[in-house]
Amino acid sequence: MAKRFSAEKYVAGILAGDRVMLSRAITLVESKLHSDHELAQEVISQVLPHAGNSVRIGITGVPGVGKSTFIEAFGIYLIQQQQKKLAVLAIDPTSQRSGGSILGDKTRMDTLATNPQAFIRPSPAGKSLGGVTRSTRESIILCEAAGFDTIFVETVGVGQSETAVHAMVDFFLLLMLAGAGDELQGIKRGIMEMADAIAITKADGSNKDKAKVARAEYQNALHLYPRAASGWLPHVSTCSALQQQTGLNTIWQTISEYLQLTRSNGYFEQKRRDQNLQWMYEAIRQGLEEHFYNHQQVKAQLPDVAAQVKEGKKSAFAAASELLGLV
Amino acid sequence: MAKRFSAEKYVAGILAGDRVMLSRAITLVESKLHSDHELAQEVISQVLPHAGNSVRIGITGVPGVGKSTFIEAFGIYLIQQQQKKLAVLAIDPTSQRSGGSILGDKTRMDTLATNPQAFIRPSPAGKSLGGVTRSTRESIILCEAAGFDTIFVETVGVGQSETAVHAMVDFFLLLMLAGAGDELQGIKRGIMEMADAIAITKADGSNKDKAKVARAEYQNALHLYPRAASGWLPHVSTCSALQQQTGLNTIWQTISEYLQLTRSNGYFEQKRRDQNLQWMYEAIRQGLEEHFYNHQQVKAQLPDVAAQVKEGKKSAFAAASELLGLV
């Protein structure tokens, strides 16, 4: 079992901006050990009054879009040009590998990883998306309490994790590649709808014209959607690892405009409040199911009952009633 | 309180194809009264061995696409040309009106409603999508036991109910209108991905060419998606209320081809088994939450706790733990 400290020690370290202690606190909230949960909740509760003062940005895109390169360049830009302190949290539901996930692999963000104003944390991708997103949300709070004012939550744009990430960030940035048709193949369609901005990467050299065309196409497509509740019309821009400054500055301007709009019309605050509540209901659901499916009798009888349901010998609802009656 | 019979009486009536008794049994499974649940489960359990022998077809499309006209025409076609017995179940999560929902309004399907081979049942649209979809699923079983071999589950293509319907049918048909851009405005993007076939309605007169163009466009778009697990490539066709026979025959051929493919490669059976299981887990979730949120202490304390979470004074997970501890 890993080393544990008192809640006070974690809290003091985090509030002092101690990166090692921040890292250990994240390990604590990621722990699946029941014995760690109470301590983790205690730490979260104590740092909560010091959290919230950040801009939370979700960044997604299919593998190959150049996410690491973009995050490294955009991160350095924010630190150097905008005097930000940046934490990068990565979720990768597709990888079951323990240790470093493919997403947050530090070796792919060398410059950012060694910058004292940046903190990079890959999620240990587990079986349960619920578990990963839960700890990611708590990690955001820990990073904010440690003084990070800009949080990236990075994910692969291929599935369900985007909805979870969308529910924990203020701004959702989608990275896309130019090129006929491939936009539909990689990105699940619902994801485009969640984007507050789309950035078309690798807009350089012979790719530049294609990127411009793609930009116009996406901008048109986004116009067809009904206006979002925030009053915001998603922006589309292009960027390149070779011509970073122009593209990155445009993206930051877009984010700033979004923040200005949504902070002045109250949407920013409202969304965060709604997200808090949404996570409470989600946590209740998880708690109820965890308790139920770990019950001895349910564990013993579930396989048989499930088999009967699968075979159509028992109705889904009769089976549910039967199992619910055991607890 | 409405009139209730013994389980045996419901079951005998349903198995004899008594439409009045079928109707009353659906009212029973739709009932929100706790006292009705046990009786409903008893009826479902008894008819279950007689259910399952049907093709379950989900039909969706935005208001204005001509759903009622299509269902009436396609229903009559199936009854007259294919010797089918058809039950139409309608879900309308957007309408809170009691009594007839806008979807299943019998007056909009005059010919079908009076045909002895057809049974039309609008869902009383309620607040809980979960409740409506639950009773719809049980209604499918009742209709099958009463001898209906073709079930339409109708819904409006504007939101979350489609996913629920998709999870209870064998084949998902999406109705769309031709016309620049409007396909993106009305239909949620994720819904197109679920379609096994798209039918472009009102393909007649001056609209005919537009419909042909739209058909080609959709067919191309569908080609870009990864092939579905069924091995099926969704079809796109056109149809018209004025030239019913051609279009309707094509759609039925498409459905028949789909059934032939998925029955021979095992997907049809596998999907139904998976759906059964999925509904069991869904019913367990609903049962757990119903029990939790109806608990006296939870009811009493939830408003306060939720307010604290909204204001950011308490973390979502601490609040969840607190409330879960009450039960």
XYZ file of C-alpha atoms in Angstrom:
654
model
C 0.000 0.000 0.000
C 1.196 3.470 -0.921
C 2.220 5.986 1.690
C -0.592 8.068 3.188
C -0.478 11.298 5.150
C -2.978 13.064 7.357
C -5.630 15.177 5.649
C -4.043 18.299 7.154
C -0.681 17.469 5.627
C -2.170 16.963 2.160
C -4.148 20.176 2.454
C -1.229 22.269 3.701
C 0.984 20.942 0.914
C -1.594 21.591 -1.790
C -2.369 25.113 -0.607
C 1.378 25.842 -0.509
C 1.585 24.756 -4.140
C 3.701 21.700 -3.341
C 3.597 19.690 -6.559
C 4.700 16.443 -4.967
C 1.917 16.668 -2.418
C -0.566 17.598 -5.146
C 0.512 14.531 -7.062
C 0.088 12.324 -3.994
C -3.330 13.778 -3.292
C -4.410 12.934 -6.829
C -3.159 9.401 -6.285
C -5.308 9.347 -3.172
C -8.501 10.420 -4.961
C -7.738 7.926 -7.725
C -7.380 5.091 -5.234
C -9.922 2.327 -5.466
C -9.253 1.248 -1.873
C -12.289 1.786 0.273
C -10.027 2.822 3.142
C -8.757 5.768 1.082
C -12.164 7.190 0.224
C -12.833 8.867 3.545
C -9.420 10.500 3.670
C -9.804 11.676 0.080
C -13.194 13.226 0.876
C -11.713 14.967 3.888
C -8.946 16.503 1.751
C -11.395 17.563 -0.957
C -13.732 19.153 1.579
C -10.910 21.144 3.135
C -9.461 22.490 -0.119
C -12.865 23.149 -1.704
C -13.101 26.778 -0.496
C -9.804 27.439 -2.284
C -10.851 25.844 -5.577
C -12.882 27.083 -8.517
C -10.698 29.994 -9.612
C -9.666 28.622 -12.947
C -10.765 28.218 -16.497
C -11.454 24.551 -17.200
C -10.891 23.634 -20.822
C -11.735 20.273 -22.315
C -9.571 19.310 -25.304
C -10.380 16.375 -27.514
C -9.555 14.946 -30.919
C -8.894 11.604 -32.574
C -5.463 9.949 -32.342
C -3.272 11.447 -35.033
C -4.742 14.921 -34.818
C -1.637 16.107 -32.982
C -3.132 16.575 -29.529
C 0.123 16.332 -27.600
C 1.886 18.736 -29.944
C -1.007 21.157 -29.698
C -1.241 20.969 -25.921
C 2.491 21.442 -25.562
C 2.493 24.488 -27.850
C -0.709 25.999 -26.472
C 0.428 25.336 -22.912
C 3.771 27.087 -23.440
C 1.935 29.958 -25.132
C -0.419 30.383 -22.180
C 2.434 30.247 -19.671
C 4.766 32.561 -21.553
C 2.390 34.988 -23.249
C -0.543 34.970 -20.860
C 1.237 34.316 -17.556
C -0.913 31.299 -16.759
C -0.301 28.371 -14.460
C -1.411 25.260 -16.283
C -2.473 21.803 -15.132
C -3.099 19.095 -17.761
C -5.260 16.127 -16.756
C -5.684 13.292 -19.227
C -8.410 10.664 -19.440
C -8.025 7.697 -21.711
C -10.900 5.244 -21.469
C -9.584 3.089 -24.293
C -6.269 2.211 -22.713
C -6.168 -0.466 -20.057
C -2.450 -0.096 -19.580
C -1.407 0.733 -16.068
C 1.082 3.485 -15.417
C 1.390 6.183 -18.035
C -1.511 6.345 -20.440
C -0.887 6.991 -24.106
C -2.541 10.358 -23.733
C -0.693 11.955 -20.911
C 2.629 10.378 -21.666
C 5.042 12.949 -20.350
C 7.687 12.124 -22.892
C 5.399 13.521 -25.549
C 5.223 16.905 -23.845
C 8.857 17.423 -22.924
C 8.991 21.180 -22.735
C 5.727 21.538 -20.890
C 6.560 18.720 -18.469
C 9.705 20.458 -17.272
C 8.154 23.925 -17.059
C 7.685 25.003 -13.418
C 4.370 26.683 -14.297
C 2.920 23.445 -15.670
C 1.681 20.260 -14.056
C 0.895 17.223 -16.212
C -1.026 14.274 -14.856
C -2.062 11.256 -16.913
C -5.018 9.270 -15.599
C -4.369 5.636 -14.923
C -6.981 4.410 -17.382
C -9.164 1.873 -15.658
C -12.111 -0.274 -16.491
C -14.642 2.113 -15.083
C -15.201 5.326 -16.972
C -17.221 6.491 -13.992
C -14.269 6.025 -11.698
C -11.845 7.826 -13.968
C -14.097 10.809 -14.524
C -14.904 10.983 -10.848
C -11.254 11.220 -9.880
C -10.600 13.653 -12.732
C -13.227 15.977 -11.396
C -11.712 15.847 -7.929
C -8.241 16.318 -9.426
C -9.443 19.563 -11.014
C -10.381 20.799 -7.557
C -6.995 19.792 -6.131
C -5.108 21.526 -8.965
C -7.132 24.702 -8.535
C -6.456 24.720 -4.810
C -2.747 24.352 -5.609
C -2.914 27.573 -7.592
C -3.350 26.431 -11.181
C -5.602 28.914 -12.978
C -5.919 27.029 -16.252
C -6.906 23.384 -16.394
C -6.815 21.252 -19.520
C -8.806 18.033 -19.437
C -7.606 15.967 -22.358
C -9.415 13.007 -23.868
C -9.619 10.989 -27.068
C -12.571 11.965 -29.246
C -13.861 8.508 -29.865
C -16.534 7.775 -27.342
C -18.450 8.296 -24.195
C -15.753 10.018 -22.145
C -16.356 13.295 -24.000
C -19.814 13.692 -22.527
C -18.364 13.216 -19.060
C -15.590 15.709 -19.747
C -18.037 18.182 -21.251
C -19.896 18.009 -17.951
C -16.836 19.104 -15.995
C -15.348 21.926 -18.075
C -16.224 25.512 -18.939
C -15.063 25.381 -22.534
C -14.835 22.472 -24.944
C -12.231 22.595 -27.700
C -12.294 20.054 -30.498
C -9.171 19.450 -32.590
C -9.756 18.211 -36.119
C -7.776 17.346 -39.207
C -8.549 18.763 -42.615
C -9.200 16.253 -45.371
C -12.178 14.958 -47.272
C -14.500 12.839 -45.243
C -12.194 11.830 -42.456
C -13.902 14.242 -40.106
C -16.874 11.913 -40.022
C -14.937 8.723 -39.644
C -13.008 9.435 -36.504
C -15.082 11.817 -34.504
C -18.383 10.626 -33.130
C -20.977 12.972 -34.489
C -22.399 14.051 -31.167
C -19.018 15.384 -30.128
C -19.017 18.164 -32.719
C -22.235 19.428 -31.201
C -20.569 19.883 -27.828
C -17.688 21.980 -29.170
C -17.384 25.653 -28.222
C -14.544 25.907 -30.717
C -12.954 23.736 -33.369
C -9.277 24.086 -34.232
C -8.049 22.499 -37.433
C -4.516 21.315 -36.812
C -1.547 20.894 -39.159
C -2.614 23.891 -41.221
C 0.736 24.381 -42.936
C 2.566 23.602 -46.181
C 0.473 21.784 -48.747
C -2.186 21.251 -46.091
C -2.885 24.948 -45.672
C -5.533 25.297 -48.367
C -7.329 22.151 -47.321
C -7.432 23.477 -43.780
C -8.967 26.742 -44.955
C -11.652 24.894 -46.891
C -12.357 22.654 -43.898
C -12.601 25.705 -41.685
C -15.272 27.259 -43.897
C -17.163 23.975 -44.074
C -17.203 23.445 -40.331
C -18.165 27.041 -39.696
C -21.118 26.596 -42.038
C -22.101 23.318 -40.430
C -22.006 24.889 -36.974
C -24.275 27.689 -38.158
C -26.960 25.106 -38.849
C -27.180 24.038 -35.231
C -29.603 25.829 -32.982
C -27.869 28.550 -30.957
C -26.497 27.178 -27.680
C -27.994 28.181 -24.334
C -24.859 30.206 -23.644
C -25.665 32.489 -26.570
C -22.278 31.533 -28.012
C -21.696 30.652 -31.635
C -18.803 28.169 -31.854
C -15.679 29.430 -33.618
C -13.566 27.499 -36.069
C -9.911 28.357 -36.603
C -6.777 26.777 -37.994
C -3.418 26.264 -36.332
C -0.051 24.724 -37.012
C 2.875 23.500 -34.978
C 5.103 25.396 -37.422
C 3.274 28.717 -37.150
C 2.172 28.498 -33.586
C 1.817 32.063 -32.522
C -0.898 33.145 -34.937
C -3.179 30.152 -34.497
C -2.710 29.842 -30.752
C -3.359 33.510 -30.177
C -6.616 33.235 -32.135
C -7.723 30.265 -30.063
C -6.947 32.053 -26.817
C -8.866 35.102 -28.058
C -11.816 32.852 -28.809
C -11.704 31.391 -25.314
C -11.409 34.879 -23.815
C -14.391 36.108 -25.811
C -16.370 33.111 -24.654
C -15.469 33.780 -21.036
C -16.361 37.447 -21.365
C -19.748 36.632 -22.900
C -20.701 33.858 -20.508
C -19.453 35.652 -17.410
C -21.428 38.749 -18.268
C -24.646 36.917 -19.130
C -24.441 34.639 -16.101
C -24.088 31.427 -18.083
C -20.611 30.620 -16.769
C -21.692 30.602 -13.137
C -24.975 28.846 -13.899
C -23.216 26.089 -15.797
C -20.789 25.428 -12.958
C -23.648 25.242 -10.481
C -25.538 22.857 -12.717
C -22.406 20.753 -13.170
C -21.953 20.498 -9.409
C -25.475 19.245 -8.999
C -25.187 16.877 -11.943
C -22.119 15.315 -10.345
C -23.893 14.874 -7.059
C -26.674 12.892 -8.723
C -24.099 10.923 -10.676
C -22.202 10.129 -7.478
C -25.418 9.010 -5.802
C -26.150 6.699 -8.692
C -22.648 5.234 -8.526
C -22.904 4.806 -4.774
C -26.254 3.033 -5.009
C -25.038 0.664 -7.712
C -21.733 -0.030 -5.961
C -23.589 -0.990 -2.810
C -26.122 -3.100 -4.683
C -23.766 -5.052 -6.925
C -21.363 -5.749 -4.052
C -24.128 -7.265 -1.927
C -23.368 -10.943 -1.230
C -26.764 -12.286 -2.282
C -26.885 -10.187 -5.439
C -23.406 -11.324 -6.409
C -24.434 -14.931 -5.883
C -27.690 -14.801 -7.836
C -26.979 -12.258 -10.580
C -25.350 -14.682 -13.046
C -28.328 -17.077 -13.002
C -30.928 -14.370 -13.216
C -29.047 -12.548 -15.990
C -28.865 -15.767 -17.991
C -32.631 -16.257 -17.695
C -33.233 -12.699 -18.852
C -30.895 -13.122 -21.799
C -32.737 -16.243 -22.862
C -36.077 -14.458 -22.604
C -37.253 -16.809 -19.854
C -37.711 -13.973 -17.401
C -38.708 -10.395 -18.081
C -36.108 -7.731 -17.420
C -38.360 -6.075 -14.885
C -39.298 -9.241 -13.022
C -35.582 -10.038 -12.771
C -34.810 -6.549 -11.515
C -37.550 -6.826 -8.879
C -36.227 -10.177 -7.777
C -32.664 -8.921 -7.387
C -33.742 -5.662 -5.755
C -35.704 -7.718 -3.250
C -32.507 -9.382 -2.019
C -30.990 -6.212 -0.630
C -59.090 4.041 -9.450
C -59.591 2.218 -12.706
C -61.104 -1.222 -12.898
C -58.696 -4.122 -12.353
C -59.032 -7.815 -13.139
C -57.190 -10.899 -11.978
C -53.896 -11.707 -13.715
C -55.518 -14.805 -15.191
C -58.288 -12.747 -16.768
C -55.832 -10.311 -18.361
C -53.683 -13.169 -19.633
C -56.580 -15.156 -21.069
C -57.918 -12.059 -22.810
C -54.562 -11.126 -24.293
C -53.804 -14.616 -25.532
C -57.265 -14.746 -27.116
C -56.419 -11.537 -28.977
C -59.038 -9.513 -27.098
C -58.142 -5.927 -27.971
C -60.060 -4.391 -25.098
C -58.245 -6.588 -22.611
C -54.918 -5.814 -24.306
C -55.684 -2.148 -23.953
C -56.526 -2.554 -20.289
C -53.361 -4.527 -19.657
C -51.306 -1.729 -21.206
C -53.081 0.723 -18.917
C -52.053 -1.550 -16.066
C -48.347 -1.600 -16.991
C -48.480 2.160 -17.510
C -49.952 2.715 -14.064
C -47.820 4.632 -11.609
C -49.725 3.171 -8.654
C -47.499 0.994 -6.572
C -50.412 -1.371 -5.976
C -50.603 -2.077 -9.710
C -46.960 -3.035 -10.158
C -47.185 -6.530 -8.754
C -50.241 -7.399 -10.821
C -48.593 -5.988 -13.939
C -45.473 -8.095 -13.336
C -47.629 -11.183 -12.870
C -49.364 -10.569 -16.208
C -46.067 -9.917 -17.991
C -44.501 -13.071 -16.561
C -47.412 -15.208 -17.674
C -47.576 -13.902 -21.240
C -43.801 -13.792 -21.700
C -43.534 -17.321 -23.156
C -45.987 -16.219 -25.870
C -44.117 -13.035 -26.764
C -41.116 -12.290 -28.941
C -42.489 -13.465 -32.288
C -42.555 -10.132 -34.010
C -40.438 -7.641 -35.849
C -40.001 -4.542 -33.717
C -39.485 -1.425 -35.785
C -38.607 1.979 -34.353
C -39.820 4.889 -36.464
C -38.714 8.436 -35.809
C -38.564 11.825 -37.478
C -39.081 15.476 -36.641
C -42.574 16.990 -36.491
C -43.599 17.911 -40.015
C -41.867 14.986 -41.672
C -45.222 13.285 -42.167
C -44.878 10.484 -39.646
C -48.569 9.832 -39.160
C -49.198 9.793 -42.899
C -46.277 7.443 -43.397
C -47.283 5.103 -40.608
C -50.847 4.975 -41.840
C -49.764 4.215 -45.406
C -47.010 1.764 -44.436
C -49.270 0.087 -41.902
C -52.042 -0.446 -44.453
C -49.455 -1.720 -46.927
C -48.127 -4.267 -44.426
C -51.617 -5.438 -43.513
C -52.942 -5.645 -47.052
C -49.878 -6.661 -49.061
C -47.876 -8.585 -46.475
C -50.699 -10.000 -44.333
C -49.254 -8.545 -41.154
C -50.926 -7.780 -37.835
C -49.659 -4.401 -36.716
C -49.426 -2.702 -33.319
C -48.339 0.945 -33.165
C -46.964 2.248 -29.861
C -46.136 5.923 -29.581
C -43.819 7.678 -27.137
C -43.816 11.424 -26.872
C -41.480 12.714 -24.183
C -42.024 16.357 -25.142
C -45.747 16.426 -24.527
C -47.035 16.651 -20.992
C -50.638 16.539 -22.111
C -52.651 13.799 -20.552
C -54.858 11.610 -22.666
C -53.965 11.319 -26.331
C -50.445 12.420 -27.194
C -49.813 14.411 -30.329
C -47.978 11.430 -31.752
C -50.446 8.658 -31.457
C -53.526 10.730 -31.945
C -55.906 8.271 -33.481
C -57.683 10.869 -35.528
C -54.511 11.256 -37.567
C -54.511 7.596 -38.542
C -58.155 7.078 -39.382
C -57.887 4.175 -41.771
C -55.374 2.285 -39.690
C -57.252 2.902 -36.444
C -60.375 1.228 -37.757
C -58.589 -1.716 -39.379
C -59.171 -4.945 -37.443
C -55.570 -6.032 -38.079
C -54.146 -2.894 -36.470
C -53.872 -1.740 -32.878
C -52.813 1.848 -32.147
C -51.793 2.921 -28.670
C -50.527 6.389 -27.792
C -48.424 6.626 -24.643
C -49.674 9.012 -22.033
C -46.581 11.205 -22.096
C -45.361 11.711 -18.572
C -42.579 13.483 -16.805
C -40.342 10.458 -16.605
C -38.848 9.215 -19.832
C -37.742 6.131 -17.917
C -41.308 5.350 -16.944
C -42.651 5.769 -20.444
C -39.979 3.635 -22.052
C -40.385 0.977 -19.401
C -44.084 0.653 -20.039
C -43.522 0.783 -23.794
C -41.213 -2.188 -23.561
C -43.746 -4.138 -21.577
C -46.479 -3.059 -24.000
C -44.464 -4.605 -26.836
C -44.541 -7.907 -24.972
C -48.290 -7.651 -24.405
C -48.954 -6.856 -28.074
C -46.829 -9.771 -29.213
C -48.645 -12.125 -26.880
C -51.916 -10.843 -28.360
C -50.735 -11.989 -31.784
C -49.327 -8.853 -33.367
C -46.350 -9.812 -35.504
C -45.230 -6.320 -36.437
C -44.686 -3.613 -33.836
C -44.019 0.025 -34.619
C -42.555 2.119 -31.831
C -42.994 5.716 -32.862
C -41.173 8.682 -31.405
C -40.211 12.271 -32.236
C -36.625 12.565 -33.434
C -35.631 15.424 -31.212
C -34.041 13.991 -28.143
C -33.131 11.294 -25.727
C -36.102 9.001 -26.269
C -34.547 7.690 -29.507
C -31.722 5.994 -27.661
C -34.243 4.272 -25.425
C -36.348 3.201 -28.403
C -33.273 2.029 -30.280
C -32.592 -0.237 -27.312
C -35.968 -1.950 -27.647
C -36.374 -2.491 -31.389
C -34.856 -4.719 -34.036
C -34.805 -2.132 -36.801
C -34.603 1.629 -36.618
C -36.157 3.678 -39.421
C -35.532 7.402 -39.660
C -37.872 9.599 -41.689
C -36.347 12.763 -43.120
C -37.331 15.657 -45.303
C -35.370 16.724 -48.323
C -34.221 20.332 -48.401
C -30.954 22.134 -47.934
C -29.734 22.179 -44.395
C -32.902 21.401 -42.548
C -31.723 17.847 -41.942
C -29.229 19.171 -39.451
C -31.574 21.523 -37.684
C -34.263 19.162 -36.643
C -32.634 15.812 -36.182
C -30.112 15.379 -33.420
C -26.942 14.200 -35.071
C -26.509 11.040 -33.022
C -29.866 9.778 -34.252
C -28.708 9.412 -37.844
C -26.016 7.068 -36.619
C -28.594 4.732 -35.129
C -30.637 4.415 -38.319
C -30.789 1.096 -40.161
C -32.634 2.886 -42.934
C -33.546 6.437 -43.837
C -36.685 7.192 -45.815
C -37.024 10.624 -47.376
C -40.679 11.543 -47.282
C -42.786 13.763 -49.555
C -40.772 12.735 -52.612
C -43.320 13.902 -55.157
C -44.106 16.809 -57.467
C -41.574 19.607 -57.361
C -39.948 17.943 -54.366
C -38.978 14.819 -56.280
C -35.599 15.999 -57.537
C -34.627 17.444 -54.178
C -35.469 14.123 -52.568
C -33.270 12.265 -55.052
C -30.341 14.577 -54.309
C -30.891 14.205 -50.575
C -31.003 10.458 -50.971
C -27.598 10.405 -52.658
C -26.165 12.726 -50.023
C -27.379 10.664 -47.107
C -26.247 7.452 -48.725
C -22.771 8.944 -49.110
C -22.749 10.218 -45.558
C -23.737 6.803 -44.222
C -20.891 5.208 -46.161
C -18.459 7.244 -44.100
C -19.511 5.632 -40.841
C -17.741 2.526 -39.692
C -19.694 -0.588 -40.631
C -22.198 -1.531 -37.921
C -21.738 -4.655 -35.795
C -24.656 -6.232 -37.654
C -22.700 -6.124 -40.902
C -25.542 -4.059 -42.316
C -25.044 -0.949 -44.408
C -28.003 1.398 -43.857
C -30.230 2.005 -46.873
C -31.669 5.312 -47.973
C -34.835 5.496 -50.033
C -37.533 7.959 -50.952
C -41.276 7.688 -50.533
C -44.411 9.691 -51.062
C -47.964 9.668 -49.782
C -49.070 10.130 -53.402
C -47.059 7.216 -54.808
C -47.188 4.913 -51.871
C -46.752 1.516 -53.362
C -43.295 1.943 -54.855
C -41.641 3.585 -51.896
C -43.306 1.439 -49.261
C -42.429 -1.743 -51.039
C -38.780 -0.674 -51.184
C -38.752 0.047 -47.465
C -40.300 -3.312 -46.660
C -37.744 -5.011 -48.892
C -34.991 -3.216 -47.013
C -36.373 -4.388 -43.681
C -36.721 -7.929 -45.035
C -33.123 -7.916 -46.264
C -31.986 -6.687 -42.889
C -33.900 -9.438 -41.122
C -32.522 -12.069 -43.459
C -28.942 -10.893 -42.917
C -29.141 -10.498 -39.149
C -31.089 -13.692 -38.585
C -28.594 -15.696 -40.588
C -25.494 -14.173 -38.978
C -26.928 -14.434 -35.463
C -27.003 -10.694 -34.841
C -30.787 -10.498 -34.510
C -30.921 -12.998 -31.660
C -27.799 -11.605 -30.009
C -29.184 -8.072 -30.067
C -32.446 -9.142 -28.452
C -30.565 -10.967 -25.721
C -28.359 -7.949 -25.124
C -31.411 -5.706 -25.045
C -33.067 -7.917 -22.442
C -30.022 -7.666 -20.232
C -29.654 -3.955 -20.801
C -33.221 -3.455 -19.667
C -32.643 -5.489 -16.548
C -29.737 -3.252 -15.533
C -31.773 -0.184 -16.405
C -34.666 -1.441 -14.293
C -32.304 -2.096 -11.392
C -30.964 1.433 -11.644
C -34.482 2.840 -11.683
C -35.486 0.696 -8.746
C -32.487 1.754 -6.684
C -33.055 5.432 -7.379
C -36.803 5.222 -6.775
C -36.183 3.659 -3.390
C -33.467 6.146 -2.491
C -35.220 9.349 -3.518
C -38.466 8.289 -1.847
C -36.735 7.690 1.484
C -38.125 10.066 4.118
C -34.761 11.350 5.350
C -33.396 11.827 1.847
C -36.505 13.728 0.812
C -36.152 15.957 3.854
C -32.466 16.744 3.455
C -31.940 16.722 -0.306
C -33.012 20.344 -0.942
C -30.525 21.755 1.580
C -27.661 19.543 0.487
C -28.335 20.226 -3.192
C -28.291 23.965 -2.531
C -24.910 23.688 -0.807
C -23.527 21.708 -3.745
C -24.856 24.238 -6.236
C -23.193 27.073 -4.338
C -19.906 25.151 -4.272
C -19.953 24.977 -0.472
C -19.942 21.204 -0.484
C -18.338 18.847 -2.985
C -20.640 16.727 -5.088
C -19.114 13.555 -3.705
C -19.214 14.591 -0.068
C -22.887 15.468 -0.546
C -23.565 12.130 -2.192
C -21.856 10.289 0.681
C -23.870 12.233 3.198
C -27.186 11.462 1.507
C -26.281 7.831 0.858
C -25.489 7.501 4.567
C -29.095 8.331 5.449
C -30.567 5.223 3.892
